[in-house]
PDB file of C-alpha atoms in Angstrom:
ATOM      1  CA  MET A  13     -10.933  -4.080  26.015  1.00  0.00           C
ATOM      2  CA  SER A  14     -14.113  -2.795  23.915  1.00  0.00           C
ATOM      3  CA  ALA A  15     -15.182  -4.812  21.011  1.00  0.00           C
ATOM      4  CA  PRO A  16     -13.874  -3.334  17.727  1.00  0.00           C
ATOM      5  CA  SER A  17     -16.183  -0.836  16.248  1.00  0.00           C
ATOM      6  CA  MET A  18     -15.066  -1.043  12.579  1.00  0.00           C
ATOM      7  CA  THR A  19     -14.506  -3.857  10.050  1.00  0.00           C
ATOM      8  CA  LEU A  20     -11.829  -3.894   7.606  1.00  0.00           C
ATOM      9  CA  PHE A  21     -11.978  -6.075   4.578  1.00  0.00           C
ATOM     10  CA  HIS A  22      -8.452  -7.321   3.900  1.00  0.00           C
ATOM     11  CA  ASN A  23      -6.386  -9.470   2.289  1.00  0.00           C
ATOM     12  CA  PRO A  24      -2.851  -9.205   4.127  1.00  0.00           C
ATOM     13  CA  LEU A  25      -0.996  -9.784   0.787  1.00  0.00           C
ATOM     14  CA  SER A  26      -2.337  -6.522  -0.502  1.00  0.00           C
ATOM     15  CA  PRO A  27      -0.041  -3.682  -0.230  1.00  0.00           C
ATOM     16  CA  PHE A  28      -2.916  -1.289  -0.075  1.00  0.00           C
ATOM     17  CA  VAL A  29      -4.288  -2.973   2.779  1.00  0.00           C
ATOM     18  CA  ARG A  30      -0.991  -3.439   4.563  1.00  0.00           C
ATOM     19  CA  LYS A  31      -0.773   0.572   4.427  1.00  0.00           C
ATOM     20  CA  VAL A  32      -4.103   0.644   6.569  1.00  0.00           C
ATOM     21  CA  LEU A  33      -2.530  -2.065   9.011  1.00  0.00           C
ATOM     22  CA  VAL A  34       0.484  -0.166   9.463  1.00  0.00           C
ATOM     23  CA  LEU A  35      -1.078   3.027  10.239  1.00  0.00           C
ATOM     24  CA  LEU A  36      -3.522   1.302  12.742  1.00  0.00           C
ATOM     25  CA  HIS A  37      -0.536  -0.054  14.409  1.00  0.00           C
ATOM     26  CA  GLU A  38       1.318   3.213  14.627  1.00  0.00           C
ATOM     27  CA  THR A  39      -1.437   5.126  15.887  1.00  0.00           C
ATOM     28  CA  GLY A  40      -2.476   2.334  18.389  1.00  0.00           C
ATOM     29  CA  GLN A  41      -5.735   1.796  16.738  1.00  0.00           C
ATOM     30  CA  GLN A  42      -5.343  -1.843  15.946  1.00  0.00           C
ATOM     31  CA  ASP A  43      -7.938  -3.211  18.677  1.00  0.00           C
ATOM     32  CA  ARG A  44     -10.890  -0.964  17.196  1.00  0.00           C
ATOM     33  CA  VAL A  45     -10.952  -2.860  13.823  1.00  0.00           C
ATOM     34  CA  ALA A  46     -11.895  -6.174  13.278  1.00  0.00           C
ATOM     35  CA  LEU A  47     -10.465  -7.921  10.249  1.00  0.00           C
ATOM     36  CA  GLN A  48     -12.626  -9.650   7.551  1.00  0.00           C
ATOM     37  CA  SER A  49     -10.747 -11.683   5.078  1.00  0.00           C
ATOM     38  CA  SER A  50     -11.759 -10.896   1.499  1.00  0.00           C
ATOM     39  CA  VAL A  51      -9.610 -12.784  -1.186  1.00  0.00           C
ATOM     40  CA  LEU A  52     -10.452 -11.765  -4.462  1.00  0.00           C
ATOM     41  CA  SER A  53      -9.289 -10.899  -7.989  1.00  0.00           C
ATOM     42  CA  PRO A  54     -10.788  -9.040 -11.354  1.00  0.00           C
ATOM     43  CA  VAL A  55     -12.357 -12.625 -12.292  1.00  0.00           C
ATOM     44  CA  SER A  56     -13.397 -13.759  -8.888  1.00  0.00           C
ATOM     45  CA  PRO A  57     -15.046 -11.002  -6.957  1.00  0.00           C
ATOM     46  CA  ASP A  58     -16.357 -11.096  -3.420  1.00  0.00           C
ATOM     47  CA  LEU A  59     -19.996 -10.862  -3.254  1.00  0.00           C
ATOM     48  CA  ALA A  60     -20.213  -9.781   0.279  1.00  0.00           C
ATOM     49  CA  LEU A  61     -17.819  -6.924  -0.225  1.00  0.00           C
ATOM     50  CA  ASN A  62     -19.779  -5.763  -3.696  1.00  0.00           C
ATOM     51  CA  GLU A  63     -22.722  -5.105  -1.622  1.00  0.00           C
ATOM     52  CA  ASP A  64     -21.386  -1.830  -0.045  1.00  0.00           C
ATOM     53  CA  ASN A  65     -18.466  -1.309  -2.301  1.00  0.00           C
ATOM     54  CA  PRO A  66     -19.611  -1.684  -6.009  1.00  0.00           C
ATOM     55  CA  LEU A  67     -15.941  -1.292  -7.192  1.00  0.00           C
ATOM     56  CA  GLY A  68     -15.297  -4.695  -5.221  1.00  0.00           C
ATOM     57  CA  LYS A  69     -11.894  -3.390  -4.286  1.00  0.00           C
ATOM     58  CA  ILE A  70      -9.924  -3.732  -0.876  1.00  0.00           C
ATOM     59  CA  PRO A  71      -9.296  -2.153   1.529  1.00  0.00           C
ATOM     60  CA  ALA A  72     -12.585  -1.348   2.523  1.00  0.00           C
ATOM     61  CA  LEU A  73     -13.619  -0.140   6.118  1.00  0.00           C
ATOM     62  CA  ARG A  74     -17.169  -0.445   7.509  1.00  0.00           C
ATOM     63  CA  LEU A  75     -17.592   2.082   9.838  1.00  0.00           C
ATOM     64  CA  ALA A  76     -19.504   2.051  13.381  1.00  0.00           C
ATOM     65  CA  ASP A  77     -22.602   3.743  11.802  1.00  0.00           C
ATOM     66  CA  GLY A  78     -22.497   1.023   8.845  1.00  0.00           C
ATOM     67  CA  ASN A  79     -21.232   2.835   6.258  1.00  0.00           C
ATOM     68  CA  VAL A  80     -18.596   1.827   4.205  1.00  0.00           C
ATOM     69  CA  ILE A  81     -15.432   3.731   2.988  1.00  0.00           C
ATOM     70  CA  HIS A  82     -13.071   2.402   0.343  1.00  0.00           C
ATOM     71  CA  ASP A  83      -9.535   3.343  -1.410  1.00  0.00           C
ATOM     72  CA  SER A  84      -6.747   3.189   0.797  1.00  0.00           C
ATOM     73  CA  ARG A  85      -6.135   6.712   0.959  1.00  0.00           C
ATOM     74  CA  VAL A  86      -9.448   7.566   1.962  1.00  0.00           C
ATOM     75  CA  ILE A  87      -9.134   5.044   4.795  1.00  0.00           C
ATOM     76  CA  LEU A  88      -5.641   6.571   5.753  1.00  0.00           C
ATOM     77  CA  ASP A  89      -7.202  10.055   5.905  1.00  0.00           C
ATOM     78  CA  TYR A  90     -10.027   8.900   7.760  1.00  0.00           C
ATOM     79  CA  LEU A  91      -8.135   6.801  10.514  1.00  0.00           C
ATOM     80  CA  ASP A  92      -5.839   9.792  10.865  1.00  0.00           C
ATOM     81  CA  HIS A  93      -8.608  11.932  12.164  1.00  0.00           C
ATOM     82  CA  GLN A  94      -9.485   9.154  14.668  1.00  0.00           C
ATOM     83  CA  HIS A  95      -6.549   9.372  17.108  1.00  0.00           C
ATOM     84  CA  VAL A  96      -4.927  11.851  19.239  1.00  0.00           C
ATOM     85  CA  GLY A  97      -1.364  11.779  18.493  1.00  0.00           C
ATOM     86  CA  ASN A  98       0.632  13.774  16.119  1.00  0.00           C
ATOM     87  CA  PRO A  99      -1.023  13.551  12.461  1.00  0.00           C
ATOM     88  CA  LEU A 100       0.482  11.054   9.903  1.00  0.00           C
ATOM     89  CA  ILE A 101      -0.933  13.218   7.188  1.00  0.00           C
ATOM     90  CA  PRO A 102      -0.086  16.820   7.457  1.00  0.00           C
ATOM     91  CA  ARG A 103      -3.432  18.929   7.925  1.00  0.00           C
ATOM     92  CA  ASP A 104      -2.485  21.835   5.506  1.00  0.00           C
ATOM     93  CA  GLY A 105       0.202  23.820   3.588  1.00  0.00           C
ATOM     94  CA  SER A 106       3.054  22.661   1.139  1.00  0.00           C
ATOM     95  CA  ALA A 107       3.966  19.667   3.529  1.00  0.00           C
ATOM     96  CA  ARG A 108       0.529  18.215   3.078  1.00  0.00           C
ATOM     97  CA  TRP A 109       0.862  18.158  -0.784  1.00  0.00           C
ATOM     98  CA  ARG A 110       4.459  16.921  -0.956  1.00  0.00           C
ATOM     99  CA  ARG A 111       3.793  14.032   1.599  1.00  0.00           C
ATOM    100  CA  LEU A 112       0.453  12.917  -0.457  1.00  0.00           C
ATOM    101  CA  THR A 113       2.634  13.188  -3.880  1.00  0.00           C
ATOM    102  CA  LEU A 114       5.249  10.831  -2.388  1.00  0.00           C
ATOM    103  CA  ALA A 115       2.556   8.511  -1.287  1.00  0.00           C
ATOM    104  CA  SER A 116       0.739   8.699  -4.678  1.00  0.00           C
ATOM    105  CA  MET A 117       4.151   7.867  -6.100  1.00  0.00           C
ATOM    106  CA  ALA A 118       4.121   4.765  -3.849  1.00  0.00           C
ATOM    107  CA  ASP A 119       0.476   3.772  -4.776  1.00  0.00           C
ATOM    108  CA  GLY A 120       1.622   3.954  -8.436  1.00  0.00           C
ATOM    109  CA  ILE A 121       4.431   1.561  -7.749  1.00  0.00           C
ATOM    110  CA  MET A 122       1.864  -0.565  -6.082  1.00  0.00           C
ATOM    111  CA  ASP A 123      -0.726  -0.251  -8.981  1.00  0.00           C
ATOM    112  CA  ALA A 124       1.798  -1.396 -11.504  1.00  0.00           C
ATOM    113  CA  ALA A 125       3.114  -4.312  -9.492  1.00  0.00           C
ATOM    114  CA  VAL A 126      -0.414  -5.758  -9.005  1.00  0.00           C
ATOM    115  CA  LEU A 127      -1.130  -5.350 -12.414  1.00  0.00           C
ATOM    116  CA  ILE A 128       1.997  -7.099 -13.315  1.00  0.00           C
ATOM    117  CA  ARG A 129       0.957 -10.023 -10.707  1.00  0.00           C
ATOM    118  CA  TYR A 130      -2.517 -10.126 -12.079  1.00  0.00           C
ATOM    119  CA  GLU A 131      -1.048 -10.470 -15.927  1.00  0.00           C
ATOM    120  CA  VAL A 132       1.324 -13.248 -14.742  1.00  0.00           C
ATOM    121  CA  ALA A 133      -0.756 -15.115 -12.517  1.00  0.00           C
ATOM    122  CA  LEU A 134      -4.020 -15.179 -14.020  1.00  0.00           C
ATOM    123  CA  ARG A 135      -3.276 -15.136 -17.825  1.00  0.00           C
ATOM    124  CA  ALA A 136      -1.915 -17.992 -19.690  1.00  0.00           C
ATOM    125  CA  PRO A 137       1.843 -17.437 -20.961  1.00  0.00           C
ATOM    126  CA  GLU A 138       1.095 -17.247 -24.516  1.00  0.00           C
ATOM    127  CA  LYS A 139      -1.598 -14.776 -23.921  1.00  0.00           C
ATOM    128  CA  GLN A 140       0.593 -12.324 -21.923  1.00  0.00           C
ATOM    129  CA  TRP A 141       1.607  -8.993 -23.281  1.00  0.00           C
ATOM    130  CA  ASP A 142       5.185  -8.642 -22.750  1.00  0.00           C
ATOM    131  CA  GLU A 143       5.349  -5.108 -24.068  1.00  0.00           C
ATOM    132  CA  TRP A 144       2.734  -3.974 -21.736  1.00  0.00           C
ATOM    133  CA  LEU A 145       4.529  -5.983 -18.699  1.00  0.00           C
ATOM    134  CA  ASP A 146       7.798  -4.115 -19.631  1.00  0.00           C
ATOM    135  CA  GLY A 147       6.096  -0.626 -19.463  1.00  0.00           C
ATOM    136  CA  GLN A 148       4.872  -1.605 -15.845  1.00  0.00           C
ATOM    137  CA  ARG A 149       8.287  -2.464 -15.075  1.00  0.00           C
ATOM    138  CA  ASP A 150       9.677   0.603 -16.242  1.00  0.00           C
ATOM    139  CA  LYS A 151       7.133   2.787 -14.411  1.00  0.00           C
ATOM    140  CA  ILE A 152       8.147   1.015 -11.072  1.00  0.00           C
ATOM    141  CA  ARG A 153      12.059   1.610 -12.120  1.00  0.00           C
ATOM    142  CA  ARG A 154      11.453   5.253 -13.098  1.00  0.00           C
ATOM    143  CA  THR A 155       9.515   5.951  -9.832  1.00  0.00           C
ATOM    144  CA  LEU A 156      12.238   4.183  -7.535  1.00  0.00           C
ATOM    145  CA  VAL A 157      14.910   6.242  -9.293  1.00  0.00           C
ATOM    146  CA  MET A 158      13.162   9.374  -8.400  1.00  0.00           C
ATOM    147  CA  LEU A 159      12.622   8.419  -5.007  1.00  0.00           C
ATOM    148  CA  GLU A 160      16.412   7.444  -4.554  1.00  0.00           C
ATOM    149  CA  LYS A 161      17.431  10.826  -6.022  1.00  0.00           C
ATOM    150  CA  ASP A 162      15.040  13.381  -4.506  1.00  0.00           C
ATOM    151  CA  ALA A 163      13.243  11.836  -1.467  1.00  0.00           C
ATOM    152  CA  ILE A 164      15.532   9.982   1.071  1.00  0.00           C
ATOM    153  CA  ALA A 165      15.862  12.722   3.360  1.00  0.00           C
ATOM    154  CA  GLU A 166      12.515  13.537   3.471  1.00  0.00           C
ATOM    155  CA  LEU A 167      11.261   9.597   3.851  1.00  0.00           C
ATOM    156  CA  THR A 168      13.968   9.539   6.751  1.00  0.00           C
ATOM    157  CA  SER A 169      12.275  12.311   8.641  1.00  0.00           C
ATOM    158  CA  HIS A 170       9.120  11.116   9.537  1.00  0.00           C
ATOM    159  CA  PHE A 171       7.292   7.685   9.163  1.00  0.00           C
ATOM    160  CA  ASP A 172       4.062   9.123   8.016  1.00  0.00           C
ATOM    161  CA  VAL A 173       1.575   8.621   5.087  1.00  0.00           C
ATOM    162  CA  ALA A 174       4.572   9.090   2.540  1.00  0.00           C
ATOM    163  CA  ALA A 175       7.013   6.750   4.191  1.00  0.00           C
ATOM    164  CA  ILE A 176       4.384   3.994   5.119  1.00  0.00           C
ATOM    165  CA  SER A 177       3.401   4.062   1.609  1.00  0.00           C
ATOM    166  CA  VAL A 178       6.776   3.663   0.337  1.00  0.00           C
ATOM    167  CA  ALA A 179       7.777   0.913   2.699  1.00  0.00           C
ATOM    168  CA  CYS A 180       4.459  -1.101   1.950  1.00  0.00           C
ATOM    169  CA  ALA A 181       5.504  -0.898  -2.050  1.00  0.00           C
ATOM    170  CA  LEU A 182       8.943  -1.796  -1.474  1.00  0.00           C
ATOM    171  CA  GLY A 183       7.572  -4.734   0.686  1.00  0.00           C
ATOM    172  CA  TYR A 184       5.346  -5.930  -2.231  1.00  0.00           C
ATOM    173  CA  LEU A 185       7.704  -5.803  -4.552  1.00  0.00           C
ATOM    174  CA  ASP A 186      10.104  -8.157  -2.461  1.00  0.00           C
ATOM    175  CA  LEU A 187       6.902 -10.507  -1.854  1.00  0.00           C
ATOM    176  CA  ARG A 188       5.781 -10.481  -5.621  1.00  0.00           C
ATOM    177  CA  HIS A 189       8.623  -9.278  -7.848  1.00  0.00           C
ATOM    178  CA  PRO A 190      11.958 -10.107  -6.495  1.00  0.00           C
ATOM    179  CA  ASP A 191      13.167 -10.393 -10.212  1.00  0.00           C
ATOM    180  CA  LEU A 192      13.425  -6.681 -10.101  1.00  0.00           C
ATOM    181  CA  GLN A 193      16.024  -6.515  -7.806  1.00  0.00           C
ATOM    182  CA  TRP A 194      15.164  -2.931  -7.161  1.00  0.00           C
ATOM    183  CA  ARG A 195      17.888  -2.833  -4.156  1.00  0.00           C
ATOM    184  CA  GLU A 196      20.938  -2.740  -6.609  1.00  0.00           C
ATOM    185  CA  ALA A 197      20.137   0.645  -8.354  1.00  0.00           C
ATOM    186  CA  ASN A 198      18.701   2.066  -5.387  1.00  0.00           C
ATOM    187  CA  PRO A 199      21.050   1.693  -2.434  1.00  0.00           C
ATOM    188  CA  GLN A 200      19.825   4.512  -0.387  1.00  0.00           C
ATOM    189  CA  LEU A 201      16.282   3.331  -0.767  1.00  0.00           C
ATOM    190  CA  ALA A 202      17.420  -0.163   0.130  1.00  0.00           C
ATOM    191  CA  ALA A 203      19.185   0.993   3.357  1.00  0.00           C
ATOM    192  CA  TRP A 204      16.252   3.142   4.303  1.00  0.00           C
ATOM    193  CA  PHE A 205      13.758   0.213   3.896  1.00  0.00           C
ATOM    194  CA  PHE A 206      16.066  -2.193   5.827  1.00  0.00           C
ATOM    195  CA  GLU A 207      15.713   0.360   8.829  1.00  0.00           C
ATOM    196  CA  VAL A 208      12.131   0.916   8.756  1.00  0.00           C
ATOM    197  CA  SER A 209      11.438  -2.737   8.366  1.00  0.00           C
ATOM    198  CA  GLN A 210      12.391  -3.110  12.024  1.00  0.00           C
ATOM    199  CA  ARG A 211       9.685  -0.989  13.353  1.00  0.00           C
ATOM    200  CA  ALA A 212       6.968  -2.998  15.170  1.00  0.00           C
ATOM    201  CA  SER A 213       4.333  -1.779  12.789  1.00  0.00           C
ATOM    202  CA  MET A 214       6.089  -3.393   9.666  1.00  0.00           C
ATOM    203  CA  LEU A 215       7.024  -6.593  11.593  1.00  0.00           C
ATOM    204  CA  ALA A 216       3.234  -7.156  12.781  1.00  0.00           C
ATOM    205  CA  THR A 217       1.969  -6.554   9.133  1.00  0.00           C
ATOM    206  CA  LEU A 218       4.602  -8.380   7.327  1.00  0.00           C
ATOM    207  CA  PRO A 219       2.707 -10.544   4.916  1.00  0.00           C
ATOM    208  CA  LYS A 220       3.279 -14.358   4.733  1.00  0.00           C
ATOM    209  CA  VAL A 221       2.611 -16.399   1.747  1.00  0.00           C
TER     210      VAL A 221
END
């Protein structure tokens, strides 16, 4: 087995990192990437990460030539061009834009959920902005409703960039925000998530607190 040629700055609790890890497993590339732990927050940066990634965000992927790419969407696109199987991101046409739009909706759920996590975990209770927290939760609920209404058949058809992203978003809600009880209002989404959670890639990347 050859040594990994790339390095992923990661925290396994991050839903954005999990997307990358799931794609690596789905495309058989996990042995090509070494994992470097990077536990950070907006008030506690990773100085080593900042050297090549001034935004200081994970995931970030150092390539074999030393260049660093970041943002999970960019990394997924890069890695999807590095394997010989069927692409998990359609290369062109209406399918590409639809699948990327669904993935973007999932990313929006993750963004809102992470912001809620930061507000609750890092700010003293008396300084938390309740209306802002409610606004983030409403974003999550509205998006889940739309996925439940319009996207179940599409998510079921392929475990690609859209399905991976939605699955990782739902997994993060279970991890950090069980109080949202998202399954009650979205039974079809809940049934779909139960099925895809049994995939080897999802089991292998299940975050552990």
